[in-house]
PDB file of C-alpha atoms and ligand atoms in Angstrom:
ATOM      1  CA  MET A  10     -11.123   5.474  19.572  1.00  0.00           C
ATOM      2  CA  LYS A  11     -11.132   2.654  17.017  1.00  0.00           C
ATOM      3  CA  ARG A  12      -8.505   3.390  14.419  1.00  0.00           C
ATOM      4  CA  LEU A  13      -8.513   2.429  10.736  1.00  0.00           C
ATOM      5  CA  ALA A  14      -5.841   3.076   8.116  1.00  0.00           C
ATOM      6  CA  VAL A  15      -4.705   2.475   4.580  1.00  0.00           C
ATOM      7  CA  LEU A  16      -1.254   0.896   4.342  1.00  0.00           C
ATOM      8  CA  GLY A  17       0.690   1.521   1.141  1.00  0.00           C
ATOM      9  CA  HIS A  18       3.941   2.732  -0.355  1.00  0.00           C
ATOM     10  CA  PRO A  19       3.605   5.412  -1.533  1.00  0.00           C
ATOM     11  CA  VAL A  20       0.250   6.262   0.024  1.00  0.00           C
ATOM     12  CA  GLY A  21       0.184  10.061  -0.008  1.00  0.00           C
ATOM     13  CA  HIS A  22      -1.992  10.160  -3.144  1.00  0.00           C
ATOM     14  CA  SER A  23      -4.576   7.755  -1.704  1.00  0.00           C
ATOM     15  CA  ARG A  24      -8.160   8.961  -1.631  1.00  0.00           C
ATOM     16  CA  SER A  25      -9.132   6.369   0.979  1.00  0.00           C
ATOM     17  CA  PRO A  26      -8.594   8.610   4.055  1.00  0.00           C
ATOM     18  CA  ALA A  27     -10.871  11.358   2.700  1.00  0.00           C
ATOM     19  CA  MET A  28     -13.433   8.815   1.520  1.00  0.00           C
ATOM     20  CA  HIS A  29     -13.596   6.820   4.763  1.00  0.00           C
ATOM     21  CA  THR A  30     -13.461   9.900   6.983  1.00  0.00           C
ATOM     22  CA  ALA A  31     -16.498  11.244   5.130  1.00  0.00           C
ATOM     23  CA  ALA A  32     -18.259   7.893   5.457  1.00  0.00           C
ATOM     24  CA  LEU A  33     -17.638   7.725   9.209  1.00  0.00           C
ATOM     25  CA  ALA A  34     -18.960  11.283   9.602  1.00  0.00           C
ATOM     26  CA  GLU A  35     -22.073  10.478   7.563  1.00  0.00           C
ATOM     27  CA  LEU A  36     -22.721   7.409   9.737  1.00  0.00           C
ATOM     28  CA  GLY A  37     -22.308   9.462  12.935  1.00  0.00           C
ATOM     29  CA  LEU A  38     -19.246   7.427  13.901  1.00  0.00           C
ATOM     30  CA  SER A  39     -16.591  10.180  13.893  1.00  0.00           C
ATOM     31  CA  ALA A  40     -16.331  10.281  17.680  1.00  0.00           C
ATOM     32  CA  GLU A  41     -15.521   6.570  17.904  1.00  0.00           C
ATOM     33  CA  TRP A  42     -13.679   5.815  14.651  1.00  0.00           C
ATOM     34  CA  SER A  43     -10.850   7.453  12.714  1.00  0.00           C
ATOM     35  CA  TYR A  44      -9.057   6.644   9.426  1.00  0.00           C
ATOM     36  CA  GLU A  45      -5.504   7.615   8.467  1.00  0.00           C
ATOM     37  CA  ALA A  46      -2.848   6.885   5.821  1.00  0.00           C
ATOM     38  CA  ILE A  47       0.330   5.060   6.848  1.00  0.00           C
ATOM     39  CA  ASP A  48       3.280   4.811   4.480  1.00  0.00           C
ATOM     40  CA  LEU A  49       5.154   1.554   5.083  1.00  0.00           C
ATOM     41  CA  ALA A  50       8.189   0.369   3.162  1.00  0.00           C
ATOM     42  CA  PRO A  51       7.949  -3.326   2.251  1.00  0.00           C
ATOM     43  CA  ASP A  52      10.516  -4.343   4.876  1.00  0.00           C
ATOM     44  CA  GLU A  53       8.512  -2.604   7.626  1.00  0.00           C
ATOM     45  CA  PHE A  54       5.151  -4.076   6.689  1.00  0.00           C
ATOM     46  CA  ASP A  55       5.002  -7.240   8.777  1.00  0.00           C
ATOM     47  CA  ALA A  56       6.220  -5.776  12.058  1.00  0.00           C
ATOM     48  CA  ARG A  57       4.079  -2.639  11.810  1.00  0.00           C
ATOM     49  CA  ALA A  58       0.955  -4.510  10.760  1.00  0.00           C
ATOM     50  CA  ARG A  59       1.341  -6.954  13.655  1.00  0.00           C
ATOM     51  CA  ALA A  60       1.753  -4.070  16.111  1.00  0.00           C
ATOM     52  CA  MET A  61      -1.407  -2.298  14.958  1.00  0.00           C
ATOM     53  CA  ALA A  62      -3.919  -4.198  17.101  1.00  0.00           C
ATOM     54  CA  GLY A  63      -2.031  -3.052  20.188  1.00  0.00           C
ATOM     55  CA  GLU A  64      -2.198   0.548  18.968  1.00  0.00           C
ATOM     56  CA  GLY A  65      -5.978   0.635  18.856  1.00  0.00           C
ATOM     57  CA  PHE A  66      -6.490  -0.308  15.212  1.00  0.00           C
ATOM     58  CA  ALA A  67      -9.591  -2.311  14.327  1.00  0.00           C
ATOM     59  CA  GLY A  68      -8.762  -2.702  10.656  1.00  0.00           C
ATOM     60  CA  ALA A  69      -6.798  -1.556   7.632  1.00  0.00           C
ATOM     61  CA  ASN A  70      -7.010  -1.326   3.905  1.00  0.00           C
ATOM     62  CA  VAL A  71      -3.927  -2.568   2.140  1.00  0.00           C
ATOM     63  CA  THR A  72      -2.782  -1.274  -1.204  1.00  0.00           C
ATOM     64  CA  VAL A  73       0.209  -1.521  -3.539  1.00  0.00           C
ATOM     65  CA  PRO A  74       2.694  -3.099  -2.868  1.00  0.00           C
ATOM     66  CA  HIS A  75       1.472  -4.924   0.257  1.00  0.00           C
ATOM     67  CA  LYS A  76      -1.508  -7.006  -0.891  1.00  0.00           C
ATOM     68  CA  GLY A  77       0.478 -10.223  -1.023  1.00  0.00           C
ATOM     69  CA  ALA A  78       2.256  -9.574   2.279  1.00  0.00           C
ATOM     70  CA  ALA A  79      -1.118  -8.904   3.921  1.00  0.00           C
ATOM     71  CA  LEU A  80      -2.294 -12.336   2.867  1.00  0.00           C
ATOM     72  CA  SER A  81       0.833 -14.055   4.244  1.00  0.00           C
ATOM     73  CA  LEU A  82       0.614 -12.187   7.527  1.00  0.00           C
ATOM     74  CA  ALA A  83      -2.980 -13.066   8.377  1.00  0.00           C
ATOM     75  CA  ASP A  84      -4.047 -15.764  10.841  1.00  0.00           C
ATOM     76  CA  SER A  85      -7.245 -16.418   8.900  1.00  0.00           C
ATOM     77  CA  LEU A  86      -8.272 -15.749   5.304  1.00  0.00           C
ATOM     78  CA  SER A  87     -11.580 -15.361   3.537  1.00  0.00           C
ATOM     79  CA  GLU A  88     -12.035 -17.836   0.700  1.00  0.00           C
ATOM     80  CA  THR A  89     -11.958 -14.935  -1.756  1.00  0.00           C
ATOM     81  CA  ALA A  90      -8.618 -13.627  -0.495  1.00  0.00           C
ATOM     82  CA  ARG A  91      -7.108 -17.101  -0.529  1.00  0.00           C
ATOM     83  CA  GLU A  92      -8.252 -17.856  -4.067  1.00  0.00           C
ATOM     84  CA  ILE A  93      -7.200 -14.477  -5.474  1.00  0.00           C
ATOM     85  CA  GLY A  94      -3.903 -14.654  -3.632  1.00  0.00           C
ATOM     86  CA  ALA A  95      -4.111 -11.085  -2.346  1.00  0.00           C
ATOM     87  CA  ALA A  96      -5.787  -9.195   0.503  1.00  0.00           C
ATOM     88  CA  ASN A  97      -6.879  -5.557   0.569  1.00  0.00           C
ATOM     89  CA  THR A  98      -8.663  -5.612   3.934  1.00  0.00           C
ATOM     90  CA  LEU A  99      -7.307  -6.612   7.344  1.00  0.00           C
ATOM     91  CA  SER A 100      -9.338  -6.865  10.560  1.00  0.00           C
ATOM     92  CA  PHE A 101      -7.760  -7.007  13.987  1.00  0.00           C
ATOM     93  CA  GLU A 102      -9.996  -8.926  16.367  1.00  0.00           C
ATOM     94  CA  ALA A 103      -9.259 -10.701  19.618  1.00  0.00           C
ATOM     95  CA  GLY A 104      -5.546 -10.976  18.920  1.00  0.00           C
ATOM     96  CA  GLU A 105      -6.091 -12.379  15.423  1.00  0.00           C
ATOM     97  CA  ILE A 106      -5.517 -10.828  12.022  1.00  0.00           C
ATOM     98  CA  ARG A 107      -8.117 -11.693   9.393  1.00  0.00           C
ATOM     99  CA  ALA A 108      -7.607 -10.965   5.689  1.00  0.00           C
ATOM    100  CA  ASP A 109     -10.328 -10.304   3.138  1.00  0.00           C
ATOM    101  CA  ASN A 110     -10.408  -9.173  -0.463  1.00  0.00           C
ATOM    102  CA  THR A 111     -13.119  -6.672  -1.382  1.00  0.00           C
ATOM    103  CA  ASP A 112     -11.562  -5.688  -4.726  1.00  0.00           C
ATOM    104  CA  ALA A 113     -13.349  -8.499  -6.550  1.00  0.00           C
ATOM    105  CA  GLN A 114     -16.859  -7.760  -5.285  1.00  0.00           C
ATOM    106  CA  GLY A 115     -16.094  -4.032  -5.491  1.00  0.00           C
ATOM    107  CA  LEU A 116     -15.578  -4.352  -9.229  1.00  0.00           C
ATOM    108  CA  LEU A 117     -18.849  -6.277  -9.634  1.00  0.00           C
ATOM    109  CA  ASP A 118     -20.732  -3.731  -7.515  1.00  0.00           C
ATOM    110  CA  ALA A 119     -19.379  -0.906  -9.690  1.00  0.00           C
ATOM    111  CA  LEU A 120     -20.885  -2.418 -12.855  1.00  0.00           C
ATOM    112  CA  PRO A 121     -24.276  -1.033 -13.883  1.00  0.00           C
ATOM    113  CA  GLU A 122     -25.679  -4.548 -14.097  1.00  0.00           C
ATOM    114  CA  PRO A 123     -24.398  -8.069 -13.416  1.00  0.00           C
ATOM    115  CA  PRO A 124     -21.965  -9.039 -16.180  1.00  0.00           C
ATOM    116  CA  GLY A 125     -24.077 -12.084 -17.059  1.00  0.00           C
ATOM    117  CA  ALA A 126     -22.925 -14.616 -19.555  1.00  0.00           C
ATOM    118  CA  GLY A 127     -21.218 -12.261 -21.999  1.00  0.00           C
ATOM    119  CA  ARG A 128     -17.562 -11.929 -22.932  1.00  0.00           C
ATOM    120  CA  ALA A 129     -15.068  -9.727 -21.152  1.00  0.00           C
ATOM    121  CA  LEU A 130     -11.555  -8.563 -21.955  1.00  0.00           C
ATOM    122  CA  VAL A 131      -9.224  -7.913 -19.036  1.00  0.00           C
ATOM    123  CA  LEU A 132      -6.050  -5.953 -19.793  1.00  0.00           C
ATOM    124  CA  GLY A 133      -3.157  -6.670 -17.440  1.00  0.00           C
ATOM    125  CA  ALA A 134      -1.987  -9.555 -15.310  1.00  0.00           C
ATOM    126  CA  GLY A 135      -0.867  -7.956 -12.032  1.00  0.00           C
ATOM    127  CA  GLY A 136      -2.539  -7.969  -8.643  1.00  0.00           C
ATOM    128  CA  ALA A 137      -5.501  -5.869  -9.747  1.00  0.00           C
ATOM    129  CA  ALA A 138      -6.140  -8.154 -12.713  1.00  0.00           C
ATOM    130  CA  ARG A 139      -6.229 -11.202 -10.459  1.00  0.00           C
ATOM    131  CA  ALA A 140      -9.210  -9.885  -8.474  1.00  0.00           C
ATOM    132  CA  VAL A 141     -11.037  -8.824 -11.648  1.00  0.00           C
ATOM    133  CA  VAL A 142     -10.511 -12.133 -13.461  1.00  0.00           C
ATOM    134  CA  TRP A 143     -11.486 -14.124 -10.377  1.00  0.00           C
ATOM    135  CA  ALA A 144     -14.701 -12.109  -9.962  1.00  0.00           C
ATOM    136  CA  LEU A 145     -15.751 -12.342 -13.614  1.00  0.00           C
ATOM    137  CA  VAL A 146     -14.928 -16.045 -14.020  1.00  0.00           C
ATOM    138  CA  ARG A 147     -17.015 -16.778 -10.933  1.00  0.00           C
ATOM    139  CA  GLU A 148     -19.926 -14.859 -12.440  1.00  0.00           C
ATOM    140  CA  GLY A 149     -19.817 -17.160 -15.456  1.00  0.00           C
ATOM    141  CA  VAL A 150     -18.345 -14.585 -17.826  1.00  0.00           C
ATOM    142  CA  GLU A 151     -16.113 -15.803 -20.650  1.00  0.00           C
ATOM    143  CA  VAL A 152     -12.914 -13.898 -19.863  1.00  0.00           C
ATOM    144  CA  ASP A 153      -9.999 -13.186 -22.195  1.00  0.00           C
ATOM    145  CA  VAL A 154      -6.817 -11.789 -20.670  1.00  0.00           C
ATOM    146  CA  TRP A 155      -4.273  -9.686 -22.554  1.00  0.00           C
ATOM    147  CA  ASN A 156      -0.999  -8.631 -20.982  1.00  0.00           C
ATOM    148  CA  ARG A 157       2.102  -6.927 -22.409  1.00  0.00           C
ATOM    149  CA  THR A 158       4.187  -9.743 -20.931  1.00  0.00           C
ATOM    150  CA  GLU A 159       2.534 -12.895 -22.243  1.00  0.00           C
ATOM    151  CA  LEU A 160       4.070 -15.189 -19.666  1.00  0.00           C
ATOM    152  CA  ARG A 161       2.187 -13.436 -16.867  1.00  0.00           C
ATOM    153  CA  SER A 162      -1.246 -13.678 -18.515  1.00  0.00           C
ATOM    154  CA  ASN A 163      -0.603 -17.357 -19.277  1.00  0.00           C
ATOM    155  CA  HIS A 164       0.262 -17.950 -15.655  1.00  0.00           C
ATOM    156  CA  LEU A 165      -2.725 -15.973 -14.325  1.00  0.00           C
ATOM    157  CA  CYS A 166      -5.184 -17.907 -16.490  1.00  0.00           C
ATOM    158  CA  GLU A 167      -3.700 -21.254 -15.483  1.00  0.00           C
ATOM    159  CA  GLU A 168      -4.395 -20.341 -11.878  1.00  0.00           C
ATOM    160  CA  LEU A 169      -7.673 -18.442 -12.058  1.00  0.00           C
ATOM    161  CA  GLY A 170      -9.307 -19.326 -15.366  1.00  0.00           C
ATOM    162  CA  GLY A 171      -9.806 -17.183 -18.417  1.00  0.00           C
ATOM    163  CA  THR A 172      -8.062 -17.407 -21.773  1.00  0.00           C
ATOM    164  CA  PRO A 173      -4.787 -15.612 -22.471  1.00  0.00           C
ATOM    165  CA  LEU A 174      -4.545 -13.941 -25.861  1.00  0.00           C
ATOM    166  CA  MET A 175      -2.309 -11.390 -27.525  1.00  0.00           C
ATOM    167  CA  ALA A 176      -4.505  -9.939 -30.291  1.00  0.00           C
ATOM    168  CA  PRO A 177      -8.020  -9.372 -28.935  1.00  0.00           C
ATOM    169  CA  ASP A 178     -10.884  -8.222 -31.173  1.00  0.00           C
ATOM    170  CA  GLN A 179     -12.061  -5.087 -29.349  1.00  0.00           C
ATOM    171  CA  SER A 180     -15.566  -5.308 -30.818  1.00  0.00           C
ATOM    172  CA  ALA A 181     -16.199  -8.809 -29.440  1.00  0.00           C
ATOM    173  CA  TYR A 182     -16.597  -7.811 -25.793  1.00  0.00           C
ATOM    174  CA  GLY A 183     -19.511  -6.516 -23.755  1.00  0.00           C
ATOM    175  CA  LEU A 184     -17.091  -5.545 -20.992  1.00  0.00           C
ATOM    176  CA  ILE A 185     -13.497  -4.268 -21.188  1.00  0.00           C
ATOM    177  CA  VAL A 186     -11.532  -3.714 -17.955  1.00  0.00           C
ATOM    178  CA  ASN A 187      -8.141  -1.995 -17.911  1.00  0.00           C
ATOM    179  CA  THR A 188      -6.176  -3.072 -14.845  1.00  0.00           C
ATOM    180  CA  THR A 189      -2.776  -2.015 -16.190  1.00  0.00           C
ATOM    181  CA  ALA A 190      -0.905   1.010 -14.949  1.00  0.00           C
ATOM    182  CA  VAL A 191      -1.113   2.584 -18.433  1.00  0.00           C
ATOM    183  CA  GLY A 192      -2.357   6.152 -18.148  1.00  0.00           C
ATOM    184  CA  LEU A 193      -1.001   6.719 -14.639  1.00  0.00           C
ATOM    185  CA  ARG A 194       1.950   8.664 -15.991  1.00  0.00           C
ATOM    186  CA  GLY A 195       0.104  10.182 -18.903  1.00  0.00           C
ATOM    187  CA  GLU A 196       0.962   7.414 -21.400  1.00  0.00           C
ATOM    188  CA  ASP A 197      -1.258   7.102 -24.473  1.00  0.00           C
ATOM    189  CA  PRO A 198      -3.388   4.007 -23.812  1.00  0.00           C
ATOM    190  CA  PHE A 199      -3.834   3.458 -27.539  1.00  0.00           C
ATOM    191  CA  GLU A 200      -0.080   3.198 -27.983  1.00  0.00           C
ATOM    192  CA  GLU A 201       0.388   0.713 -25.159  1.00  0.00           C
ATOM    193  CA  LEU A 202      -2.819  -1.361 -25.170  1.00  0.00           C
ATOM    194  CA  PRO A 203      -4.388  -3.468 -27.960  1.00  0.00           C
ATOM    195  CA  LEU A 204      -7.292  -1.034 -28.403  1.00  0.00           C
ATOM    196  CA  ARG A 205      -8.232   1.600 -30.970  1.00  0.00           C
ATOM    197  CA  PRO A 206      -9.864   4.883 -29.913  1.00  0.00           C
ATOM    198  CA  ASP A 207     -12.513   4.425 -32.628  1.00  0.00           C
ATOM    199  CA  GLY A 208     -13.066   0.751 -31.813  1.00  0.00           C
ATOM    200  CA  PHE A 209     -15.611   1.123 -28.985  1.00  0.00           C
ATOM    201  CA  ALA A 210     -19.375   0.641 -29.325  1.00  0.00           C
ATOM    202  CA  ALA A 211     -22.410   1.944 -27.457  1.00  0.00           C
ATOM    203  CA  GLU A 212     -23.346  -1.519 -26.130  1.00  0.00           C
ATOM    204  CA  GLN A 213     -20.043  -1.892 -24.330  1.00  0.00           C
ATOM    205  CA  THR A 214     -19.120  -1.191 -20.714  1.00  0.00           C
ATOM    206  CA  VAL A 215     -15.552   0.013 -20.234  1.00  0.00           C
ATOM    207  CA  VAL A 216     -13.854   0.136 -16.828  1.00  0.00           C
ATOM    208  CA  ASP A 217     -10.497   1.821 -16.219  1.00  0.00           C
ATOM    209  CA  LEU A 218      -9.030   1.186 -12.781  1.00  0.00           C
ATOM    210  CA  VAL A 219      -6.547   4.019 -13.346  1.00  0.00           C
ATOM    211  CA  TYR A 220      -7.777   7.273 -11.905  1.00  0.00           C
ATOM    212  CA  GLY A 221      -6.499  10.785 -11.749  1.00  0.00           C
ATOM    213  CA  ASP A 222      -7.876  14.279 -11.715  1.00  0.00           C
ATOM    214  CA  ARG A 223      -9.180  14.010 -15.253  1.00  0.00           C
ATOM    215  CA  PRO A 224     -11.039  11.168 -17.018  1.00  0.00           C
ATOM    216  CA  SER A 225      -8.560   8.753 -18.576  1.00  0.00           C
ATOM    217  CA  GLY A 226      -7.906   8.800 -22.311  1.00  0.00           C
ATOM    218  CA  LEU A 227      -9.381   5.324 -22.512  1.00  0.00           C
ATOM    219  CA  LEU A 228     -12.685   6.329 -20.899  1.00  0.00           C
ATOM    220  CA  THR A 229     -12.900   9.560 -22.865  1.00  0.00           C
ATOM    221  CA  ALA A 230     -12.725   7.618 -26.130  1.00  0.00           C
ATOM    222  CA  ALA A 231     -15.165   4.957 -24.916  1.00  0.00           C
ATOM    223  CA  ALA A 232     -17.655   7.567 -23.713  1.00  0.00           C
ATOM    224  CA  GLY A 233     -17.353   9.300 -27.085  1.00  0.00           C
ATOM    225  CA  ALA A 234     -18.633   6.118 -28.717  1.00  0.00           C
ATOM    226  CA  GLY A 235     -21.584   6.018 -26.327  1.00  0.00           C
ATOM    227  CA  ALA A 236     -20.205   3.192 -24.177  1.00  0.00           C
ATOM    228  CA  THR A 237     -20.988   2.998 -20.454  1.00  0.00           C
ATOM    229  CA  VAL A 238     -17.828   4.039 -18.620  1.00  0.00           C
ATOM    230  CA  ILE A 239     -16.751   3.367 -15.035  1.00  0.00           C
ATOM    231  CA  ASP A 240     -13.637   4.856 -13.549  1.00  0.00           C
ATOM    232  CA  GLY A 241     -11.262   3.685 -10.846  1.00  0.00           C
ATOM    233  CA  ILE A 242     -12.800   5.954  -8.239  1.00  0.00           C
ATOM    234  CA  GLU A 243     -16.163   4.207  -8.462  1.00  0.00           C
ATOM    235  CA  VAL A 244     -14.402   0.864  -7.991  1.00  0.00           C
ATOM    236  CA  LEU A 245     -12.406   2.358  -5.087  1.00  0.00           C
ATOM    237  CA  VAL A 246     -15.648   3.539  -3.472  1.00  0.00           C
ATOM    238  CA  ARG A 247     -17.274   0.134  -3.861  1.00  0.00           C
ATOM    239  CA  GLN A 248     -14.356  -1.844  -2.411  1.00  0.00           C
ATOM    240  CA  GLY A 249     -14.078   0.697   0.410  1.00  0.00           C
ATOM    241  CA  ALA A 250     -17.779   0.380   1.176  1.00  0.00           C
ATOM    242  CA  LEU A 251     -17.403  -3.377   1.570  1.00  0.00           C
ATOM    243  CA  SER A 252     -14.342  -2.975   3.817  1.00  0.00           C
ATOM    244  CA  LEU A 253     -16.198  -0.460   5.967  1.00  0.00           C
ATOM    245  CA  ARG A 254     -19.048  -2.904   6.412  1.00  0.00           C
ATOM    246  CA  ILE A 255     -16.611  -5.625   7.520  1.00  0.00           C
ATOM    247  CA  TRP A 256     -15.205  -3.326  10.222  1.00  0.00           C
ATOM    248  CA  THR A 257     -18.274  -1.454  11.418  1.00  0.00           C
ATOM    249  CA  GLY A 258     -21.156  -3.718  10.415  1.00  0.00           C
ATOM    250  CA  ARG A 259     -22.843  -0.695   8.833  1.00  0.00           C
ATOM    251  CA  ASP A 260     -23.961  -0.123   5.244  1.00  0.00           C
ATOM    252  CA  ALA A 261     -21.656   2.497   3.778  1.00  0.00           C
ATOM    253  CA  PRO A 262     -22.970   5.867   2.544  1.00  0.00           C
ATOM    254  CA  LEU A 263     -21.900   5.543  -1.090  1.00  0.00           C
ATOM    255  CA  GLU A 264     -22.745   9.046  -2.237  1.00  0.00           C
ATOM    256  CA  ALA A 265     -20.822  10.734   0.593  1.00  0.00           C
ATOM    257  CA  MET A 266     -17.859   8.497  -0.226  1.00  0.00           C
ATOM    258  CA  ARG A 267     -18.013   9.350  -3.929  1.00  0.00           C
ATOM    259  CA  VAL A 268     -18.108  13.068  -3.269  1.00  0.00           C
ATOM    260  CA  ALA A 269     -15.134  12.875  -0.882  1.00  0.00           C
ATOM    261  CA  ALA A 270     -13.090  10.590  -3.139  1.00  0.00           C
ATOM    262  CA  ARG A 271     -13.606  12.899  -6.137  1.00  0.00           C
ATOM    263  CA  ARG A 272     -12.849  16.138  -4.312  1.00  0.00           C
TER     264      ARG A 272
HETATM  265  P1  LIG B 328      -1.116  -4.073  -9.960  1.00  0.00           P
HETATM  266  O1  LIG B 328      -1.006  -4.828  -8.701  1.00  0.00           O
HETATM  267  O2  LIG B 328      -1.597  -2.650  -9.783  1.00  0.00           O
HETATM  268  O3  LIG B 328      -1.902  -4.779 -11.007  1.00  0.00           O
HETATM  269  P2  LIG B 328       1.439  -4.759 -11.170  1.00  0.00           P
HETATM  270  O4  LIG B 328       1.448  -6.123 -10.585  1.00  0.00           O
HETATM  271  O5  LIG B 328       2.716  -3.980 -11.139  1.00  0.00           O
HETATM  272  O6  LIG B 328       0.388  -3.818 -10.447  1.00  0.00           O
HETATM  273  O7  LIG B 328       0.903  -4.854 -12.658  1.00  0.00           O
HETATM  274  C1  LIG B 328       0.930  -3.772 -13.501  1.00  0.00           C
HETATM  275  C2  LIG B 328       0.278  -4.173 -14.826  1.00  0.00           C
HETATM  276  O8  LIG B 328       0.355  -3.057 -15.721  1.00  0.00           O
HETATM  277  C3  LIG B 328       0.964  -5.338 -15.522  1.00  0.00           C
HETATM  278  O9  LIG B 328      -0.008  -6.085 -16.217  1.00  0.00           O
HETATM  279  C4  LIG B 328       1.905  -4.615 -16.483  1.00  0.00           C
HETATM  280  O10 LIG B 328       2.292  -5.371 -17.613  1.00  0.00           O
HETATM  281  P3  LIG B 328       3.599  -6.321 -17.537  1.00  0.00           P
HETATM  282  O11 LIG B 328       3.166  -7.565 -16.822  1.00  0.00           O
HETATM  283  O12 LIG B 328       3.935  -6.551 -18.956  1.00  0.00           O
HETATM  284  O13 LIG B 328       4.630  -5.536 -16.779  1.00  0.00           O
HETATM  285  C5  LIG B 328       1.014  -3.471 -16.914  1.00  0.00           C
HETATM  286  N1  LIG B 328       1.739  -2.358 -17.511  1.00  0.00           N
HETATM  287  C6  LIG B 328       2.457  -1.411 -16.873  1.00  0.00           C
HETATM  288  N2  LIG B 328       2.956  -0.508 -17.763  1.00  0.00           N
HETATM  289  C7  LIG B 328       2.522  -0.904 -18.978  1.00  0.00           C
HETATM  290  C8  LIG B 328       2.677  -0.389 -20.320  1.00  0.00           C
HETATM  291  N3  LIG B 328       3.372   0.716 -20.562  1.00  0.00           N
HETATM  292  N4  LIG B 328       2.081  -1.062 -21.322  1.00  0.00           N
HETATM  293  C9  LIG B 328       1.348  -2.173 -21.095  1.00  0.00           C
HETATM  294  N5  LIG B 328       1.166  -2.700 -19.871  1.00  0.00           N
HETATM  295  C10 LIG B 328       1.743  -2.087 -18.827  1.00  0.00           C
END
């Protein structure tokens, strides 16, 4: 059996096990591959991750708060992981640990069309924002970055590109991506973020990486204005599909993954 896992803390809420288990079944790989969730406290991460190859693991997804530790642990890094400064995918091969980042391409794959040369607003300056800004800057998008704590957005843009700003004009962007945690605990996004519920337009695409059982307040308002909306589950599916291809070499069954991740 080749084992796969998602490593996080907490990880009980993760939809990755259901999503990947469904994908493996759809590909006819259930007899050879399995996927589980492993909750690791930060001080356990290095030792457990290093032991995994010996326990039959072929790979792992890495989520909050271990994406930086995963990068430091690896013997080799993809260029994307190195530049973003975070890894969400580990592969255990021939005694080596390789780190990749599929969050960046996962975001691009989730968009209905390539972002092109337009303008984008990224909200947040944490780990998730880094992958998003890196991906969009590389696509040639003009990226503005707002964060509650200005110092962090300044720092992110110095490293990865983009322009930090504190008072964005919501109507100026073809693409708006929320990478902040706002909404996770039921906060009102329009209290915490520099956006107005009536400030969206039909030509815009709005992505909210936050996901829960119901559409986020942000996406509900954007959809009400006729904007194209993409939720965090679609981005999760797309990054997971890319990770699965790294491990198995197979194209992932997106629809089966979506259904399982939304169940
Ligand atoms: P992740 O790796 O998921 O991006 P993170 O590094 O903890 O997690 O970043 C969380 C992001 O959500 C940050 O941009 C944070 O803003 P600060 O840098 O000011 O902390 C943002 N965030 C969390 N709660 C927020 C709130 N109530 N209002 C605005 N931004 C918030």
